[in-house]
mmCIF file of C-alpha atoms in Angstrom:
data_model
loop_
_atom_site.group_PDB
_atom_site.id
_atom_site.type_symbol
_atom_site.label_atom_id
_atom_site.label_comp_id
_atom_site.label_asym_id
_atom_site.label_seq_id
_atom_site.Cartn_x
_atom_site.Cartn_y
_atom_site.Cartn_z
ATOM 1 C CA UNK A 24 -17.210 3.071 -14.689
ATOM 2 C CA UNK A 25 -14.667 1.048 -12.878
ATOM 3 C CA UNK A 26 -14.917 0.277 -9.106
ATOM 4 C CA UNK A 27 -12.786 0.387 -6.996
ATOM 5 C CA UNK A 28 -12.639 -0.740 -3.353
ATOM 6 C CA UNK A 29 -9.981 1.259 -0.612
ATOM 7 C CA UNK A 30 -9.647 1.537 2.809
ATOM 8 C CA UNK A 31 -10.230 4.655 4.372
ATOM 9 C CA UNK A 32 -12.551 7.875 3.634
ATOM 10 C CA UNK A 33 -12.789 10.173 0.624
ATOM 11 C CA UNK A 34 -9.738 12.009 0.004
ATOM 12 C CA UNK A 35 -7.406 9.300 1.771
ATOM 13 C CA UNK A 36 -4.227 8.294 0.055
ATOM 14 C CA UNK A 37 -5.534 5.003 -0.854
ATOM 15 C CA UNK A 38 -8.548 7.609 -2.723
ATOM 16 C CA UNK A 39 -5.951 9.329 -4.232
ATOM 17 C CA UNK A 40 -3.588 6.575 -5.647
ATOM 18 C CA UNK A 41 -7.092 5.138 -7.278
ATOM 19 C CA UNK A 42 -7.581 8.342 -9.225
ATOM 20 C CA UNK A 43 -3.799 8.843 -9.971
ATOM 21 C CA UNK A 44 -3.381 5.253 -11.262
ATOM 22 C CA UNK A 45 -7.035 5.197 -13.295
ATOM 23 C CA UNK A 46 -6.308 9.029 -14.039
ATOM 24 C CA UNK A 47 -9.072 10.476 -16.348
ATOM 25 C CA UNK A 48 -11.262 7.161 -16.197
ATOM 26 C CA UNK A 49 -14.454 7.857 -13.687
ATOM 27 C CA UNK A 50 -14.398 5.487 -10.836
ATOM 28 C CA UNK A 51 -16.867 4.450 -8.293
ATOM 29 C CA UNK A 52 -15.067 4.617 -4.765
ATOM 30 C CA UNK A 53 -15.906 1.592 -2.327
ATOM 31 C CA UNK A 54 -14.800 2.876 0.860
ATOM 32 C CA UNK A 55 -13.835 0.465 3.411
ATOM 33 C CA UNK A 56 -12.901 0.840 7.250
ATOM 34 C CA UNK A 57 -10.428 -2.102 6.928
ATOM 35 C CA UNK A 58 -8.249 -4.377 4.715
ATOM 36 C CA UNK A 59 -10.402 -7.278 5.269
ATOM 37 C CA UNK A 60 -13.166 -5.239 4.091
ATOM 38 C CA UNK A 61 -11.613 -4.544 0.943
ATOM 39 C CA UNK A 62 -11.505 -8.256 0.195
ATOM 40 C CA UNK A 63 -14.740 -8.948 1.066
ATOM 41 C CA UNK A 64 -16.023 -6.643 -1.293
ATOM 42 C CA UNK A 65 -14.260 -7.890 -4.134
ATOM 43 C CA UNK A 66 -15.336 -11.358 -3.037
ATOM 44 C CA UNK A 67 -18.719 -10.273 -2.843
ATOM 45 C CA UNK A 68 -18.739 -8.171 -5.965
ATOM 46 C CA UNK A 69 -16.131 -10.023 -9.078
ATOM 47 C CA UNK A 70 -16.739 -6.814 -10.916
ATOM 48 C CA UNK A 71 -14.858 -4.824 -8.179
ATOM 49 C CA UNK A 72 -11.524 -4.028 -8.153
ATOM 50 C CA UNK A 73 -9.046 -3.609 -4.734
ATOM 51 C CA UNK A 74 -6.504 -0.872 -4.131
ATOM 52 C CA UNK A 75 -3.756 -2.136 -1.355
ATOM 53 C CA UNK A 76 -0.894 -0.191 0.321
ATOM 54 C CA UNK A 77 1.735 -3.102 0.597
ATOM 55 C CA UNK A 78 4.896 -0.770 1.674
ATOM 56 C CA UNK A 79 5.791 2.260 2.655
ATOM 57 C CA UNK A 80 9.860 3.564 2.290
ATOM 58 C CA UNK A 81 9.649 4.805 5.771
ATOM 59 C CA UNK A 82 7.492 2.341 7.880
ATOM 60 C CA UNK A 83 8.381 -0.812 5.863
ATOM 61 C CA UNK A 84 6.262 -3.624 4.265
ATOM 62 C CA UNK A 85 2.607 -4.224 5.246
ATOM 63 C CA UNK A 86 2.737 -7.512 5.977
ATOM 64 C CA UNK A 87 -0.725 -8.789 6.999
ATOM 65 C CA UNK A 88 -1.904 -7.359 3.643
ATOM 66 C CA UNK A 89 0.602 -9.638 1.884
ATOM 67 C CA UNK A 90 -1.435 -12.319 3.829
ATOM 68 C CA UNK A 91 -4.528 -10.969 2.478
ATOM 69 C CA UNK A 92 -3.798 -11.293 -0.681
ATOM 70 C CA UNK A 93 -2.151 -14.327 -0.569
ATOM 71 C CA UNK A 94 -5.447 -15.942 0.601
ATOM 72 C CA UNK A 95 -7.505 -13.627 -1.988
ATOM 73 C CA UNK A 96 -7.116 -15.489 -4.863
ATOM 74 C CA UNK A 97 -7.012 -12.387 -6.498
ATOM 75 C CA UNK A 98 -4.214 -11.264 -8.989
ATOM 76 C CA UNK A 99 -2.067 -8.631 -9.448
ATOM 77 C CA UNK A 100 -2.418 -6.572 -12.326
ATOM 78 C CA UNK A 101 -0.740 -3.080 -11.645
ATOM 79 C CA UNK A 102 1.261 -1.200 -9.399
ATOM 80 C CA UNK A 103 1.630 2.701 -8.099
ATOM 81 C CA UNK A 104 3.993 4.578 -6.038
ATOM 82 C CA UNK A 105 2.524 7.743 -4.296
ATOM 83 C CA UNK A 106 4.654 10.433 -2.663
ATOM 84 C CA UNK A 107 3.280 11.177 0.818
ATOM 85 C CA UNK A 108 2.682 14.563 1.286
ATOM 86 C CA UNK A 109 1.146 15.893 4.838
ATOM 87 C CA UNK A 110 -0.181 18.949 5.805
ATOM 88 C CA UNK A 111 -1.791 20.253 9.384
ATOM 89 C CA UNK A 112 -5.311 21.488 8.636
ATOM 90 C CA UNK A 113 -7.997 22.669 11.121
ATOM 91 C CA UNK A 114 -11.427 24.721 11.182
ATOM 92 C CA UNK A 115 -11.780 28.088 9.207
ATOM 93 C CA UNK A 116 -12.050 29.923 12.467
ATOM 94 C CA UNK A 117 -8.973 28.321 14.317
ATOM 95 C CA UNK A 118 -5.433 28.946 14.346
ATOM 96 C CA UNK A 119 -2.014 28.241 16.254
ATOM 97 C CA UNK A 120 -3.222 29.826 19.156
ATOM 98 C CA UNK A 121 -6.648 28.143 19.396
ATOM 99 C CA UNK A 122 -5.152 24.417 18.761
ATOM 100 C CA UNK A 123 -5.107 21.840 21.178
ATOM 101 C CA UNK A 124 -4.583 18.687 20.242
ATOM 102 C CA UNK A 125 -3.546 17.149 16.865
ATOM 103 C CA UNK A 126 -5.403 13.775 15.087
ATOM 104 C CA UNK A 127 -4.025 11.235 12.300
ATOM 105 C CA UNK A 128 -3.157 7.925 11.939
ATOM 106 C CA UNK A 129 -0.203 7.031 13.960
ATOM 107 C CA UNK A 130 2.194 6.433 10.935
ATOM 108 C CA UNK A 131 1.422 10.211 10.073
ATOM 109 C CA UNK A 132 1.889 11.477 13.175
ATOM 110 C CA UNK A 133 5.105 9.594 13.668
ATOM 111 C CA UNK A 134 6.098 10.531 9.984
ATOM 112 C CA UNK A 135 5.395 14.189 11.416
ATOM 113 C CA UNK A 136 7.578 13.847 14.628
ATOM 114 C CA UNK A 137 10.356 16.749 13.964
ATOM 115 C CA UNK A 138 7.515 19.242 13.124
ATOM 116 C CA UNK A 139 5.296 18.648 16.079
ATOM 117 C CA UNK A 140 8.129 19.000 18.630
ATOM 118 C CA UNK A 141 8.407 22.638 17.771
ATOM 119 C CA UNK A 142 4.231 22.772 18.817
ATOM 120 C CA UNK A 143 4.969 20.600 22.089
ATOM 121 C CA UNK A 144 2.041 22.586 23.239
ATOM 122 C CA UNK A 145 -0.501 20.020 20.935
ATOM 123 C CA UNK A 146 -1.716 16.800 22.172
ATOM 124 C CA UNK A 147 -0.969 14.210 19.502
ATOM 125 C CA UNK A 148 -3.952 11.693 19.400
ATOM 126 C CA UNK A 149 -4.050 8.623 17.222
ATOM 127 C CA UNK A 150 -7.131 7.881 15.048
ATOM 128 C CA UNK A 151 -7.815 5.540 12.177
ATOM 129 C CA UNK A 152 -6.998 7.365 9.368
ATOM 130 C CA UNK A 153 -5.521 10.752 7.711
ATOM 131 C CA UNK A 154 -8.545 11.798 5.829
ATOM 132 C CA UNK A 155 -10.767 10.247 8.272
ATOM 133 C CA UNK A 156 -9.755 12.743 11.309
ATOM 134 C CA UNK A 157 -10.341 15.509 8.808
ATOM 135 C CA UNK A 158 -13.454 14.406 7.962
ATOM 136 C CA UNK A 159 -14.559 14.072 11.608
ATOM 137 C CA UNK A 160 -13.139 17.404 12.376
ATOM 138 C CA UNK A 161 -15.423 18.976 9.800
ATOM 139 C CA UNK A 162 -18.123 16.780 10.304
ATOM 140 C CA UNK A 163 -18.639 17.637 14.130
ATOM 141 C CA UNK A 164 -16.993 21.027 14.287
ATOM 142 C CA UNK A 165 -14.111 20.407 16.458
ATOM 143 C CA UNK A 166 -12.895 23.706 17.726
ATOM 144 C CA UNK A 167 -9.452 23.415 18.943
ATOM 145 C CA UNK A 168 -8.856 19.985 16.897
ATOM 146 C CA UNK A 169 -6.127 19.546 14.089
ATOM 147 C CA UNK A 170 -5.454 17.186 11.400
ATOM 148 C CA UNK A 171 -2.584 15.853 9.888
ATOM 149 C CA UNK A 172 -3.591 14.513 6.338
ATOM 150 C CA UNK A 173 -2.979 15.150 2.592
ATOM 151 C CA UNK A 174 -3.798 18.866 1.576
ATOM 152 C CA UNK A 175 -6.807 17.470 -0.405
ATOM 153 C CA UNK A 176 -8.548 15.900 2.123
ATOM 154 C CA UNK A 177 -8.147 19.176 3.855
ATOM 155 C CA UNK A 178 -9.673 20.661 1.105
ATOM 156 C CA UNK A 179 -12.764 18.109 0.378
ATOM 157 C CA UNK A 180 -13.594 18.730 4.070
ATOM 158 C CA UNK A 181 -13.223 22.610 3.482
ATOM 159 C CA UNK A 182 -10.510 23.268 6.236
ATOM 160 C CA UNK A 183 -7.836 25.256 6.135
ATOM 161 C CA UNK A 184 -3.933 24.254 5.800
ATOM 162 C CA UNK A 185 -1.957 25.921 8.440
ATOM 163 C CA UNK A 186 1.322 24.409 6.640
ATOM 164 C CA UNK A 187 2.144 21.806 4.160
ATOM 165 C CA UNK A 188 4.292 19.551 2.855
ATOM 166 C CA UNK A 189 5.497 18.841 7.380
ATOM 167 C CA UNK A 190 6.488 15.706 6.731
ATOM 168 C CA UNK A 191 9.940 15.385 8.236
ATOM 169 C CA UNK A 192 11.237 13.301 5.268
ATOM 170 C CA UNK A 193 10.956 14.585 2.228
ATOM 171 C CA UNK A 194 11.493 10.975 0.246
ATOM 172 C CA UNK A 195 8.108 9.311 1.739
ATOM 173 C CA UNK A 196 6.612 7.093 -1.049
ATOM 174 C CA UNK A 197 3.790 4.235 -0.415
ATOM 175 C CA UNK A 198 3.572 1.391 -2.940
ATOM 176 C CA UNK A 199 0.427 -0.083 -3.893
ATOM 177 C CA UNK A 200 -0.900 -2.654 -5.910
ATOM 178 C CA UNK A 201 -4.090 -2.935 -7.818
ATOM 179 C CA UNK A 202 -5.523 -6.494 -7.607
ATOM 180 C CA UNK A 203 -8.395 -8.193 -9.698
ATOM 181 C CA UNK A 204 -10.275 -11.451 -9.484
ATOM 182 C CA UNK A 205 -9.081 -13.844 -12.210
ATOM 183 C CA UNK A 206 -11.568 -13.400 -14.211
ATOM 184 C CA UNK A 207 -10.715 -9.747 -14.801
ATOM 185 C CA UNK A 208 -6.960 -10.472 -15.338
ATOM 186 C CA UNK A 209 -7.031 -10.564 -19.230
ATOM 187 C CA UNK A 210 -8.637 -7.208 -19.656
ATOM 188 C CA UNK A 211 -6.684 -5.683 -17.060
ATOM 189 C CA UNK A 212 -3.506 -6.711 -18.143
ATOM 190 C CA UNK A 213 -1.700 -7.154 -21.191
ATOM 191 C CA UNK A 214 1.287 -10.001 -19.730
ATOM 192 C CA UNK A 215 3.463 -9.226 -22.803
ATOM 193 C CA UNK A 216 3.474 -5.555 -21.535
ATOM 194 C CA UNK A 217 4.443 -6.623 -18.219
ATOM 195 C CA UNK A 218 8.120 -6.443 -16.954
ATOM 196 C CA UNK A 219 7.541 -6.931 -12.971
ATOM 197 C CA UNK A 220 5.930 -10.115 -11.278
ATOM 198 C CA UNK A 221 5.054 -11.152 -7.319
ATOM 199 C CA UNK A 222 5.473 -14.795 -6.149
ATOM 200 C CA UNK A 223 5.110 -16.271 -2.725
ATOM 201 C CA UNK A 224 7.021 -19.674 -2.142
ATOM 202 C CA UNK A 225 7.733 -21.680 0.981
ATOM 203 C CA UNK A 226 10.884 -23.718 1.214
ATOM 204 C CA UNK A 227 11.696 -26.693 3.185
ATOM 205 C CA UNK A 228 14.051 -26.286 6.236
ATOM 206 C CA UNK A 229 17.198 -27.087 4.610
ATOM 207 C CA UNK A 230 20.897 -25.697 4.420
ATOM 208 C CA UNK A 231 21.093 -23.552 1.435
ATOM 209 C CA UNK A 232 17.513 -23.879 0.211
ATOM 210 C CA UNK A 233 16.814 -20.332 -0.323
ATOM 211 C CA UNK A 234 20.117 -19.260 -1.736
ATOM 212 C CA UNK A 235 19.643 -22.177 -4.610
ATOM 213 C CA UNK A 236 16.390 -20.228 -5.799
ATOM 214 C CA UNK A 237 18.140 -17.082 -5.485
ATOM 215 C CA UNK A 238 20.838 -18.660 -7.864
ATOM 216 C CA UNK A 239 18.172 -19.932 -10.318
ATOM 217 C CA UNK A 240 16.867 -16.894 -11.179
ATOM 218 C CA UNK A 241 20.082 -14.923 -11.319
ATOM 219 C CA UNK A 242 20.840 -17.563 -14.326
ATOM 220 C CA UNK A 243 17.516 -16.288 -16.037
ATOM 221 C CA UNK A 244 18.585 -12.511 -15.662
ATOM 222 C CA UNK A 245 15.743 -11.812 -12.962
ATOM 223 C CA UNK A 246 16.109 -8.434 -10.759
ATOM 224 C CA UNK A 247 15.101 -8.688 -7.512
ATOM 225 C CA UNK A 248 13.729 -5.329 -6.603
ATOM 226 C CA UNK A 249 12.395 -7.061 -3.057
ATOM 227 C CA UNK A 250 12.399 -10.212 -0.494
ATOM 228 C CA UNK A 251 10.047 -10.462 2.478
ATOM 229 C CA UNK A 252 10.094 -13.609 4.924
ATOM 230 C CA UNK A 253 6.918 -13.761 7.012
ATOM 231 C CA UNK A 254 6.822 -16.850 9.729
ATOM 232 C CA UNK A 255 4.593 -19.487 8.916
ATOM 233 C CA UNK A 256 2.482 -20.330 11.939
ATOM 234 C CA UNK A 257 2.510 -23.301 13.470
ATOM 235 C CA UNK A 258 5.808 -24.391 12.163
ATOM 236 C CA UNK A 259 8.501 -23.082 13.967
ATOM 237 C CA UNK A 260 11.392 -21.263 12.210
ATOM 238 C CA UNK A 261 9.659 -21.871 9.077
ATOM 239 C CA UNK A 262 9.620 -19.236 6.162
ATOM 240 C CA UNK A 263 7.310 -17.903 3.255
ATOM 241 C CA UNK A 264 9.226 -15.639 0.987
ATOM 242 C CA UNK A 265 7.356 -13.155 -1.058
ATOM 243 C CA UNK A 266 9.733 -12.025 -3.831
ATOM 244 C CA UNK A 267 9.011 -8.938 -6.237
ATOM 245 C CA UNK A 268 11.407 -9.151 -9.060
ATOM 246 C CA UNK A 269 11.652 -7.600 -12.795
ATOM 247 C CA UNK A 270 12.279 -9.407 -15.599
ATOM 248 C CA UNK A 271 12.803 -9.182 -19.796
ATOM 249 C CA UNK A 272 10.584 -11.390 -21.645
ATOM 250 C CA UNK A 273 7.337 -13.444 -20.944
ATOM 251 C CA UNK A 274 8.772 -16.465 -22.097
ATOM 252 C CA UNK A 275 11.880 -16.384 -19.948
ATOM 253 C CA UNK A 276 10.285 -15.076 -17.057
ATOM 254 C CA UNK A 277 7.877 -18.826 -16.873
ATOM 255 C CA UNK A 278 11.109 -20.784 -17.678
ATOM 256 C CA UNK A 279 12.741 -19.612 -14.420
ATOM 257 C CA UNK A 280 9.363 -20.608 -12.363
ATOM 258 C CA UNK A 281 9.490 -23.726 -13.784
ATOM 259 C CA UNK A 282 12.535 -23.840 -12.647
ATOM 260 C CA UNK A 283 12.717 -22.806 -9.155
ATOM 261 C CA UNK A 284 9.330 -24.549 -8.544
ATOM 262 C CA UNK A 285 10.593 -28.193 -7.511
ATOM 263 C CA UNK A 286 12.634 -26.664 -4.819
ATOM 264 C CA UNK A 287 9.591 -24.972 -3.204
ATOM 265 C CA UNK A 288 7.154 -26.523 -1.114
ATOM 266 C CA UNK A 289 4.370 -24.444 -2.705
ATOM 267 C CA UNK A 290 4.309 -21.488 -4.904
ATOM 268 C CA UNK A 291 1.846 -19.235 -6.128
ATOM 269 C CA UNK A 292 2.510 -16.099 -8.533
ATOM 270 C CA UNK A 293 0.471 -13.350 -7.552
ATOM 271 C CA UNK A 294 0.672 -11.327 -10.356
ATOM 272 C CA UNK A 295 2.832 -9.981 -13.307
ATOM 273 C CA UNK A 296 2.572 -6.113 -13.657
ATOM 274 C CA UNK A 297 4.305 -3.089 -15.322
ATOM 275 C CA UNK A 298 6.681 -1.246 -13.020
ATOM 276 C CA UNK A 299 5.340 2.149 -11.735
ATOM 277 C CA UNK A 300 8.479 4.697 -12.487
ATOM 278 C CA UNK A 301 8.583 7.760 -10.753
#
């Protein structure tokens, strides 16, 4: 049984991606109520395995978990793109007319904003989490009280979907990435079968700096699929660069690290992967 730490509650879409990505293995779910938590679990536990968001297509990059697992020392050993999915759910016994105010995490209520302006009659009230407001909703008995969450969550809680799929885009994905300690990497991964890899780099603060590692691994045939700066703090206008790209060959794909390596102040590869295709 593999276990697996997430933030969130049961039927979250951290819960979900876990049981989509390990599909048909059984898992032990470590639920956490933050990202640090998730960390400290696997710190605490080397047998445990973490589940991260890291972006979403509609809110962007998740950059203080980029931090998190910078600092982790863990590596990165898969990834997993989840279509987001939303539904407004509420008690057996309520209904439109009963409702008064609506819960979910603010990125679901804001990924919700077209369809709750038709109900301008519903107070929209930010909580922690999707699953989590179902849960609470079921747990207490709100009457009056709505979710917005996946329909499964509705379902584990036993309430009942008023509508589905309300999300106002249609092409909602969150990426996440499984992470091990190192340890675990060698069973988790099979680095020949990769074709994706993570690196994090800082550069001095020099004309042309970043566009020479840029060059560098255009020359080894590397496809960027991303590039994050974050601020370094403490040193003003200064940059780390986190860098997903793809890449043909094992071999090839050290030779252009080896490369690009002099020119960085420090780099650290955070993991090589298999791409998640949808």
């Amino acid at each position: 049984m593999k276990k697996i730490a997430i933030q969130g509650v049961p039927g979250c879409f951290h819960d979900i991606a876990a049981h989509q990505f390990f599909k048909g293995e059984e898992l032990d779910i470590l639920c956490c109520p933050t990202f640090e938590k998730v960390f400290g679990s696997v710190e605490q536990d080397s047998g445990v395995i973490a589940m991260i968001a890291i972006e979403n297509t509609i809110a962007g990059s998740l950059l203080h978990n980029y931090e998190l697992l910078r600092d982790s020392g863990l590596s990165v050993v898969g990834e997993h793109k989840l279509h987001i999915e939303h539904c407004i759910c509420c008690l057996p016994e309520d209904d439109w007319d009963t409702l008064e105010e609506v819960h979910s995490h603010p990125v679901a209520l804001m990924q919700c904003r077209q369809f709750l302006s038709n109900y301008p009659e519903l107070k929209a009230v930010e909580d922690e989490d999707t699953a989590g407001s179902a849960q609470y909703i079921s747990k207490h008995h709100k009457r009056g009280w709505a979710a917005i969450c996946h329909a499964e969550a509705a379902k584990l809680y036993g309430l009942k979907v008023l509508q589905n799929y309300i999300e106002d885009n249609k092409h909602n994905f969150t990426r996440f990435l499984v992470a091990v300690p190192q340890e675990m990497t060698d069973q988790m991964r099979n680095v020949y079968a990769a074709n994706k890899a993570s690196i994090v780099f800082t550069l001095p603060h020099e004309e042309g700096s970043l566009s020479a590692i840029l060059s560098i691994l255009s020359f080894y045939k590397t496809n960027l699929t991303k590039i994050q700066s974050l601020p370094i703090i403490g040193r003003e206008w200064e940059y780390m660069f986190i860098i997903d790209l793809k890449y043909v060959g094992n071999e090839r794909f050290h030779q252009a690290l080896e490369a690009i390596k002099p020119l960085t102040s420090r780099m650290l590869l955070l993991g090589q992967y298999s791409e998640c295709n949808l």
